[in-house]
Each structure stands twice: as structure tokens, then as C-alpha cells.
PDB file of C-alpha atoms in Angstrom:
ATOM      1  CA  UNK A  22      91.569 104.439  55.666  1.00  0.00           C
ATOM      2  CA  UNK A  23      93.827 102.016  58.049  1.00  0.00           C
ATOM      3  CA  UNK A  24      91.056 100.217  60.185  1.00  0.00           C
ATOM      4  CA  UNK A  25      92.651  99.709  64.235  1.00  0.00           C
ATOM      5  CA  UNK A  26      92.328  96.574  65.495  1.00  0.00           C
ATOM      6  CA  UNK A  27      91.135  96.180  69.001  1.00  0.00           C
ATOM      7  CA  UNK A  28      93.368  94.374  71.619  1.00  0.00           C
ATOM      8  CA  UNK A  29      91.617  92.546  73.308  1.00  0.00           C
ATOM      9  CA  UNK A  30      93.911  92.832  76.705  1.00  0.00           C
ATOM     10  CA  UNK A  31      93.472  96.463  76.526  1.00  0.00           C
ATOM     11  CA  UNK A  32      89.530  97.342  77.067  1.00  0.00           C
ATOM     12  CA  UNK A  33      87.267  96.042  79.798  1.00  0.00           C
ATOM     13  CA  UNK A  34      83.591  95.011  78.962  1.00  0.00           C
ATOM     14  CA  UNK A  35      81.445  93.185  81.614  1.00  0.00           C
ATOM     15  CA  UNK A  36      79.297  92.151  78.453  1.00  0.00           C
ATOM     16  CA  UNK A  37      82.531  90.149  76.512  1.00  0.00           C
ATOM     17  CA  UNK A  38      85.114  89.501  78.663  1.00  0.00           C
ATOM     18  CA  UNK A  39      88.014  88.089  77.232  1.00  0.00           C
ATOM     19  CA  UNK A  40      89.758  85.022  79.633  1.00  0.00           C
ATOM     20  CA  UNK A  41      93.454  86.358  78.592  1.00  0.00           C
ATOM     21  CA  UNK A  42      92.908  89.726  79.807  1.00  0.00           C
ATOM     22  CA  UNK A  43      90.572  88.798  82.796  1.00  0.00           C
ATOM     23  CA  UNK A  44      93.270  86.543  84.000  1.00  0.00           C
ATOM     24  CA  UNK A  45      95.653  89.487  83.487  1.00  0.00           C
ATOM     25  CA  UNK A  46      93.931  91.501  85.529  1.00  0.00           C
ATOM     26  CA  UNK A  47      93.496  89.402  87.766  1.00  0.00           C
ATOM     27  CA  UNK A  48      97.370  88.758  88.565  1.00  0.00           C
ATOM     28  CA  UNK A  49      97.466  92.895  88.220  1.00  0.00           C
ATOM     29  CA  UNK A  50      94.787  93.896  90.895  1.00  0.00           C
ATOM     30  CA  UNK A  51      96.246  91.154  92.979  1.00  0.00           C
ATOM     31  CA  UNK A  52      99.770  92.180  92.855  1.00  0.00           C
ATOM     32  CA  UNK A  53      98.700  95.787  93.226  1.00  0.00           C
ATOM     33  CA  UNK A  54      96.731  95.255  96.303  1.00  0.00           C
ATOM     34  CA  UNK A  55      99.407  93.305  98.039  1.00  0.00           C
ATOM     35  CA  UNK A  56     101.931  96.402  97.819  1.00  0.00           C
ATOM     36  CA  UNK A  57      99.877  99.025  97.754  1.00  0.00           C
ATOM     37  CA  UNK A  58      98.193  98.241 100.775  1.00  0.00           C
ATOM     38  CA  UNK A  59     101.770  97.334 101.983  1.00  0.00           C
ATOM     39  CA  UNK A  60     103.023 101.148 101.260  1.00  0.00           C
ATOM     40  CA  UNK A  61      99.752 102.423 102.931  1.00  0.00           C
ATOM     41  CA  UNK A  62     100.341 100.297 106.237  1.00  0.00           C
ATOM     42  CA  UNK A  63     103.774 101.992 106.375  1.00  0.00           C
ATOM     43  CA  UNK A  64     102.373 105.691 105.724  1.00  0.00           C
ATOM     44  CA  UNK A  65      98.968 105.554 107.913  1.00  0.00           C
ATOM     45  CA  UNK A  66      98.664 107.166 111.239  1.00  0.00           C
ATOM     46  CA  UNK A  67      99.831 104.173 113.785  1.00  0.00           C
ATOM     47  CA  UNK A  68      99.918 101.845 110.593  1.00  0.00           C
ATOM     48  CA  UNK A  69      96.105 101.651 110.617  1.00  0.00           C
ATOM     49  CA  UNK A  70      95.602 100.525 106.728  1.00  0.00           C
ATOM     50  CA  UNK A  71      95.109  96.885 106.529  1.00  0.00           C
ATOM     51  CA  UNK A  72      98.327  96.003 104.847  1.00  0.00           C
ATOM     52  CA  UNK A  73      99.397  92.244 103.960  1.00  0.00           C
ATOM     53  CA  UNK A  74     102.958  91.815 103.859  1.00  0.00           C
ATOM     54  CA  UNK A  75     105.325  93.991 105.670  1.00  0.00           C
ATOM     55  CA  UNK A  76     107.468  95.344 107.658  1.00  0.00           C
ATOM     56  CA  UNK A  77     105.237  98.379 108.732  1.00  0.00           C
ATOM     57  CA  UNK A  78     108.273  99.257 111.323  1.00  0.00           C
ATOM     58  CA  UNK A  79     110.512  99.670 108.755  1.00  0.00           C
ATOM     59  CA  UNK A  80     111.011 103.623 109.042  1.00  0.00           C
ATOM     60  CA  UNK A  81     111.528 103.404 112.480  1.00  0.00           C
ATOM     61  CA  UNK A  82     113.996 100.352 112.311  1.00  0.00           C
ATOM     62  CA  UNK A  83     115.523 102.515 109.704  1.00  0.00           C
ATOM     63  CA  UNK A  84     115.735 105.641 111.233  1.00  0.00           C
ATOM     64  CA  UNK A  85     118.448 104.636 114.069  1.00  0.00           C
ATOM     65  CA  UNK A  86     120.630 104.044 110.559  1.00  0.00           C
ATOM     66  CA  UNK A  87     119.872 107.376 109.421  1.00  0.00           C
ATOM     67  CA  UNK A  88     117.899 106.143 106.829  1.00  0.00           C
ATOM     68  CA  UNK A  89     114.216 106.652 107.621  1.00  0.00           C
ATOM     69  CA  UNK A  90     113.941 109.260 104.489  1.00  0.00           C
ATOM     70  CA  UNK A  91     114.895 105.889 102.494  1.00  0.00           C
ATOM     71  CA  UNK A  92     112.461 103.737 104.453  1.00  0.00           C
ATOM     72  CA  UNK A  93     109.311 106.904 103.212  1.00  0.00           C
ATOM     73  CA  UNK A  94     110.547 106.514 100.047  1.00  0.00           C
ATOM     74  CA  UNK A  95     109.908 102.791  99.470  1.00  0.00           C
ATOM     75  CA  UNK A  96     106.565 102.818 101.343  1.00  0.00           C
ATOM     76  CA  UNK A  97     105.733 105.634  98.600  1.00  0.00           C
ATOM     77  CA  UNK A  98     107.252 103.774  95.877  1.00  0.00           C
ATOM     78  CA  UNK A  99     105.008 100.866  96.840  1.00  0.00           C
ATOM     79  CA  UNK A 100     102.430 102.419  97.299  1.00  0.00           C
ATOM     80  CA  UNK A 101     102.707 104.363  93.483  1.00  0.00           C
ATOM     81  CA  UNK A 102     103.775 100.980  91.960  1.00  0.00           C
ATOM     82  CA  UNK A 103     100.691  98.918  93.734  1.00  0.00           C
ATOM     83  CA  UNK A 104      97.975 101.784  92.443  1.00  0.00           C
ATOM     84  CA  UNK A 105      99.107 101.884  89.277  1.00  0.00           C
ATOM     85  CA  UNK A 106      98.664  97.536  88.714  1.00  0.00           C
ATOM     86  CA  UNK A 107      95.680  97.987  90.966  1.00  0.00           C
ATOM     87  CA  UNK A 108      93.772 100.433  89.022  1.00  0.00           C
ATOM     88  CA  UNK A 109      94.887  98.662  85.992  1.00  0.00           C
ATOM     89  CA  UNK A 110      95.018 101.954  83.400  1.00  0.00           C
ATOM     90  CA  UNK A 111      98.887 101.947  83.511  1.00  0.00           C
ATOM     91  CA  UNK A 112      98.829  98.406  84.348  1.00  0.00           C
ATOM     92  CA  UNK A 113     102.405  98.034  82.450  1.00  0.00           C
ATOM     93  CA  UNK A 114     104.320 100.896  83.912  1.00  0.00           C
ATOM     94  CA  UNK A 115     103.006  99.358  87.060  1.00  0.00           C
ATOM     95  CA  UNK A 116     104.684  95.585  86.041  1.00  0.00           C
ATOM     96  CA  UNK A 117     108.027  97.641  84.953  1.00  0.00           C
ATOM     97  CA  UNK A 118     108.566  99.368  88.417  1.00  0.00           C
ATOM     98  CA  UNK A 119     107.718  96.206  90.436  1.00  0.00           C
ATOM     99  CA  UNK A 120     110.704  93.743  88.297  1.00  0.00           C
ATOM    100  CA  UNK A 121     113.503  95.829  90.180  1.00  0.00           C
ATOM    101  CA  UNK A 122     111.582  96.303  93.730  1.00  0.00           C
ATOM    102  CA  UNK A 123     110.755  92.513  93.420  1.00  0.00           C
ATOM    103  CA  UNK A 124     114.249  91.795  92.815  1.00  0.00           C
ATOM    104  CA  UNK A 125     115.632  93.850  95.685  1.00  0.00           C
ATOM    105  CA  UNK A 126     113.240  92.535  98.203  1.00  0.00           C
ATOM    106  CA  UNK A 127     113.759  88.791  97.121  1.00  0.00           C
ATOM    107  CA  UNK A 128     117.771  89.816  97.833  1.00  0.00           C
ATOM    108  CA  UNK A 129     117.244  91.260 100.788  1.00  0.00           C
ATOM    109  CA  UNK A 130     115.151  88.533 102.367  1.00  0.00           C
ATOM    110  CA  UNK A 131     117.759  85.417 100.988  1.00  0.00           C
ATOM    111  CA  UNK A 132     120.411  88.219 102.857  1.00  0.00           C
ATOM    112  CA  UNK A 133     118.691  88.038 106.339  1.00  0.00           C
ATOM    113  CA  UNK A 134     117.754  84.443 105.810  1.00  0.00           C
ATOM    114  CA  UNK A 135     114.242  85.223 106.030  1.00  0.00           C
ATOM    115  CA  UNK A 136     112.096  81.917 106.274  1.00  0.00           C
ATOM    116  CA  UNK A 137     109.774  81.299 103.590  1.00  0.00           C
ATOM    117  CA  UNK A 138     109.719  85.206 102.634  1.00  0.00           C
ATOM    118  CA  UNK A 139     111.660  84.374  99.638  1.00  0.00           C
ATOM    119  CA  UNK A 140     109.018  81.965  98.316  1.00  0.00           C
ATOM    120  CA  UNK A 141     106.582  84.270  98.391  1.00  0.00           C
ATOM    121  CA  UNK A 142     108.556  86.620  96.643  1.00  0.00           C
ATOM    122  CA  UNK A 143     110.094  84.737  93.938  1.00  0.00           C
ATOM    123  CA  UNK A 144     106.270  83.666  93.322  1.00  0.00           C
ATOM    124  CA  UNK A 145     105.165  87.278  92.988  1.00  0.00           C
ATOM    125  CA  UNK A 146     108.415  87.594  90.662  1.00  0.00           C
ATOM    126  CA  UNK A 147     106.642  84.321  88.692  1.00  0.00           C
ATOM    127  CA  UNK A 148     103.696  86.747  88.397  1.00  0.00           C
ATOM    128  CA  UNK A 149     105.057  89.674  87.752  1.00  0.00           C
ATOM    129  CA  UNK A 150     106.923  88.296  84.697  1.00  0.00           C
ATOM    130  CA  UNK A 151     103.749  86.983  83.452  1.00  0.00           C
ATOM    131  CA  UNK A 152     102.709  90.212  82.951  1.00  0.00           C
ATOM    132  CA  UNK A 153     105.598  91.848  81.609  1.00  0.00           C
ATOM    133  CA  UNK A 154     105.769  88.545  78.715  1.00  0.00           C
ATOM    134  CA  UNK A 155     101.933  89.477  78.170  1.00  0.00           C
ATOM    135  CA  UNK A 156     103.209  93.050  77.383  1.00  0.00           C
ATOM    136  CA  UNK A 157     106.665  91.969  75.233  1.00  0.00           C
ATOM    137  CA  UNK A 158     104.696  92.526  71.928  1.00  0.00           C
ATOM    138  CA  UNK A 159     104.477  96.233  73.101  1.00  0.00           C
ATOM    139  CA  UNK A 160     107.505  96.746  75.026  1.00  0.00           C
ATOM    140  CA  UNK A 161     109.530  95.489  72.424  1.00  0.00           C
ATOM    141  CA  UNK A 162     109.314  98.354  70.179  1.00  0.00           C
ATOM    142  CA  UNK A 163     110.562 100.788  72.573  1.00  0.00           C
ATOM    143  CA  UNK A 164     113.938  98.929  72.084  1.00  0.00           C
ATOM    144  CA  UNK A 165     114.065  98.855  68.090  1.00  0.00           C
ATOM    145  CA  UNK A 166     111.956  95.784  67.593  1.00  0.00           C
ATOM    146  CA  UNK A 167     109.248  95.217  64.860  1.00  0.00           C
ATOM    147  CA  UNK A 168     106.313  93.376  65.748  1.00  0.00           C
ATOM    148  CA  UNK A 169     102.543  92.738  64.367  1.00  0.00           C
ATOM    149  CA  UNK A 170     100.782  93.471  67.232  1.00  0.00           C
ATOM    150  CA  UNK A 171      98.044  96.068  67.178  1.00  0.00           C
ATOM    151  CA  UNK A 172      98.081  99.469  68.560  1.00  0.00           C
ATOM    152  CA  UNK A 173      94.762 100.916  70.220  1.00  0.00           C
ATOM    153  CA  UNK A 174      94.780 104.068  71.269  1.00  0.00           C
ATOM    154  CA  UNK A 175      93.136 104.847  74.590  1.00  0.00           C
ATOM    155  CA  UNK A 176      89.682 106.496  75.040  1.00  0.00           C
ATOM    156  CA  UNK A 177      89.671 110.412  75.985  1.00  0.00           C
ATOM    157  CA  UNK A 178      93.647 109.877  77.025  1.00  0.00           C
ATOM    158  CA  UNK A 179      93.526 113.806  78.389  1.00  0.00           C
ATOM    159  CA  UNK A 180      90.158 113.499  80.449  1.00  0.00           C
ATOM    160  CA  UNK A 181      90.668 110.068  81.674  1.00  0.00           C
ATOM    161  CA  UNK A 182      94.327 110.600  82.730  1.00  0.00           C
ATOM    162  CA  UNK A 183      93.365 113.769  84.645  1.00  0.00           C
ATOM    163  CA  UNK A 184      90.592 111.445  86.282  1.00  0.00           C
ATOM    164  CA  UNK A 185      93.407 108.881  87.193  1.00  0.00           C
ATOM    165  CA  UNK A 186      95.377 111.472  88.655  1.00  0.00           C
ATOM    166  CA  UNK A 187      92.756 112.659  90.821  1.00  0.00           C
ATOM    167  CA  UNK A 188      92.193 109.470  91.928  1.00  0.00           C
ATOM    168  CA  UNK A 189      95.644 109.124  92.877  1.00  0.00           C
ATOM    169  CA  UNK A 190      96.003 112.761  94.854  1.00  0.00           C
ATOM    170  CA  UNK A 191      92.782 111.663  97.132  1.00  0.00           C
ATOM    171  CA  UNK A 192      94.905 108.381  98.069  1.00  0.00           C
ATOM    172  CA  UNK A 193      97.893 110.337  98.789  1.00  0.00           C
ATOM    173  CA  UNK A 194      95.783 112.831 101.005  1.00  0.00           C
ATOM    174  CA  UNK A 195      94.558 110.037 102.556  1.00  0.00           C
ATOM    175  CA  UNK A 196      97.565 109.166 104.425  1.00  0.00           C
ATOM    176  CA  UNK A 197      97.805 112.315 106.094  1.00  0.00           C
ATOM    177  CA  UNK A 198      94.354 112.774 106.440  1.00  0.00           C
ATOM    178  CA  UNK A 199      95.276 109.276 108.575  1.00  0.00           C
ATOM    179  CA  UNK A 200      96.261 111.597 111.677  1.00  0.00           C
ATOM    180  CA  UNK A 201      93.615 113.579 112.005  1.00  0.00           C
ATOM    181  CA  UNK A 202      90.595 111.359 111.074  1.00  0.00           C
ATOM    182  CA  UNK A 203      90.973 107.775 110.101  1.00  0.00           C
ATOM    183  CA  UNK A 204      87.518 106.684 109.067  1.00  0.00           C
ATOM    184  CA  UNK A 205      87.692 109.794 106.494  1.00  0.00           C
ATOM    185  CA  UNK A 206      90.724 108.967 105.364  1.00  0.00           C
ATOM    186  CA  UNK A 207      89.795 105.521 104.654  1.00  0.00           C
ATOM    187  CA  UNK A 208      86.769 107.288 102.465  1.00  0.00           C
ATOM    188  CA  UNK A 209      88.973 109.145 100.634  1.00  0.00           C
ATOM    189  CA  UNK A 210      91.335 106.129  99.538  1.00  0.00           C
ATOM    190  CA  UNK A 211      88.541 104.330  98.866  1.00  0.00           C
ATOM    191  CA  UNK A 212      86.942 107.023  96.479  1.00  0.00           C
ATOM    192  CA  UNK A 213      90.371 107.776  95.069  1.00  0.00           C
ATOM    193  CA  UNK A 214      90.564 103.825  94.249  1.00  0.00           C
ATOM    194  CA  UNK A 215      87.411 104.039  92.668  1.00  0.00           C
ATOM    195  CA  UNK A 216      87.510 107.355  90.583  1.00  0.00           C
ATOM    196  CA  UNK A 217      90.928 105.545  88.946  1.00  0.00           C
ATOM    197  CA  UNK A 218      89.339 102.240  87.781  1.00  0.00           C
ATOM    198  CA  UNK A 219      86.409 104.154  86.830  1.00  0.00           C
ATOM    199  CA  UNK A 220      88.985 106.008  84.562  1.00  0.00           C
ATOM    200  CA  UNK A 221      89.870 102.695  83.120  1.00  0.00           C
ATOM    201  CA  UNK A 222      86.363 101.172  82.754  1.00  0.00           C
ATOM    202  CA  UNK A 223      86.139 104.625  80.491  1.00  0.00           C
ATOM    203  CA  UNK A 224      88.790 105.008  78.709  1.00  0.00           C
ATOM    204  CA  UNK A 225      90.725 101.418  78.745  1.00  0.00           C
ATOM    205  CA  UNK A 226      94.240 100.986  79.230  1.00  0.00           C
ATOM    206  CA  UNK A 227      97.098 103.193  78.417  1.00  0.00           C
TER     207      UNK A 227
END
């Protein structure tokens, strides 16, 4: 019988915890806060989500171009993009989908002649690539290319991806909740962040 080999980037232990994939995770959670709570600023009632980098007027700049329905979709595509790295699970869909947003927003801001904004984003783009290297060994089979490194499957993929979703819906609902109530709103984010790692804490990465 062919014996799996554990990666050791791809389960989380608070017994053993390796450095590679604690620094990993690290960069992820990091990366996914940042523009996740950035997509959430944009979407909350009156911008009420404690977002770190903006613009959380960009739907309403937008919207004299006729383009507000563009401006929703990036605040949702940040805020899909940051909860995936943040909750870790899909951590490398996450690190795929942020290489082109990265890239657009570091053109953009070199465009306007932003000051400093570029720096910042060319050293999320640093970070970002870290990841995606950290991955090659995996990604590079999807193009044709043979590699030795070992495959483990995820824990309860069915039952633990359900759980993720979940997770995800509740921060979603939050946003509208947002206009009616914030302080339940902000519970159901928060338990929606929570039921996703615990996802991950059960059934490791995908």
C-alpha cells in the first residue's frame, strides 16, 4: 500500500508547528485581513467595518462614471479574495486571485501618481509572490509539470468545505445585516470568520 506523506505546510497543529508554514500563514492571514477588511469597509452600512487601506468612497466616486456596479464588484472581489487567505483553507486560490488585483492596483496608483501607495503595494506583491513560490511545487502540475512533492489529501473535504461555506454566507449577510443592526452584524462576521478557520484547524488545507 502507497504510504502519503504529510506536508508539512498543509495541516495546523498548536502541538508541532512547523516555522515554514507558520510563517506562511502568517503572510496569508495578514494579506487577507488587509483586503478583506478593505472590501468590508466598502460594503458596510456608512463604511462602519474597520478597514485598513482604501478608498471606501470608491462606489460613489465611481458612480458619477457610471461605474458604481464595477466599484461593488471589486469591494466583493476583495472581500472573497481576503477570506479565502484569511481563513487559510483555500489559502492558494486566495494567493492566485490577489497576483492580478495586486497588479491592477499597483498600475493604477503609479497612473494617478499616488505617493507612497505604490510601495506598499509592490511590497504586498513581494508577499504575495512568496506565497505563490511556496505553492509552485503544486501549481506546477496543473500546467504539465512533474514534480516530487507530496500530495495530502484534506480531512472530511465534503463536511469541512460545507463548514467553510457557511462561514462565508454569515460574512456576506453581514454586510447587509450592516443597515439594520451593526453590532449584530459585526457578530455575525465575526462567527462566520471563526466557523471557516475552525474548518481548517479540522480538516487542513485544500
Amino acid at each position: 500500500m502507497e504510504t502519503q506523506v504529510a506536508d508539512p505546510a498543509t495541516n495546523f497543529s498548536f502541538k508541532q508547528i512547523n516555522k515554514k508554514a507558520f510563517v506562511l500563514n502568517g503572510i496569508s492571514i495578514f494579506l487577507g485581513f488587509i483586503f478583506f477588511s478593505s472590501g468590508l469597509a466598502k460594503l458596510y452600512f456608512e463604511h462602519k467595518f474597520p478597514g485598513i487601506i482604501g478608498p471606501v468612497w470608491l462606489e460613489a466616486r465611481l458612480e458619477e462614471y457610471n461605474l458604481g456596479l464595477f466599484a461593488r464588484f471589486v469591494a466583493y472581489a476583495q472581500v472573497i479574495i481576503g477570506f479565502l487567505l484569511l481563513t487559510l483553507r483555500y489559502r492558494t486560490l486566495g494567493a492566485i486571485g490577489l497576483l492580478p488585483m495586486l497588479l491592477n492596483i499597483l498600475v493604477i496608483t503609479i497612473s494617478l501618481h499616488w505617493q507612497g501607495t505604490p510601495y506598499v503595494i509592490a511590497v504586498f506583491l513581494l508577499l504575495n509572490l512568496l506565497l505563490l513560490v511556496a505553492e509552485a511545487p503544486k501549481l506546477l502540475h496543473l500546467i504539465g509539470f512533474k514534480t516530487t512533492h507530496p500530495i495530502q489529501a484534506s480531512q472530511n473535504p465534503g463536511k469541512m468545505g460545507i463548514l467553510w461555506l457557511l462561514g462565508f454566507a454569515l460574512v456576506l449577510l453581514s454586510s447587509n445585516i450592516s443597515y439594520y443592526n451593526l453590532q449584530l452584524a459585526y457578530i455575525f462576521n465575526a462567527t462566520g470568520v471563526f466557523t471557516a478557520l475552525y474548518s481548517f484547524y479540522k480538516g487542513g488545507r485544500v
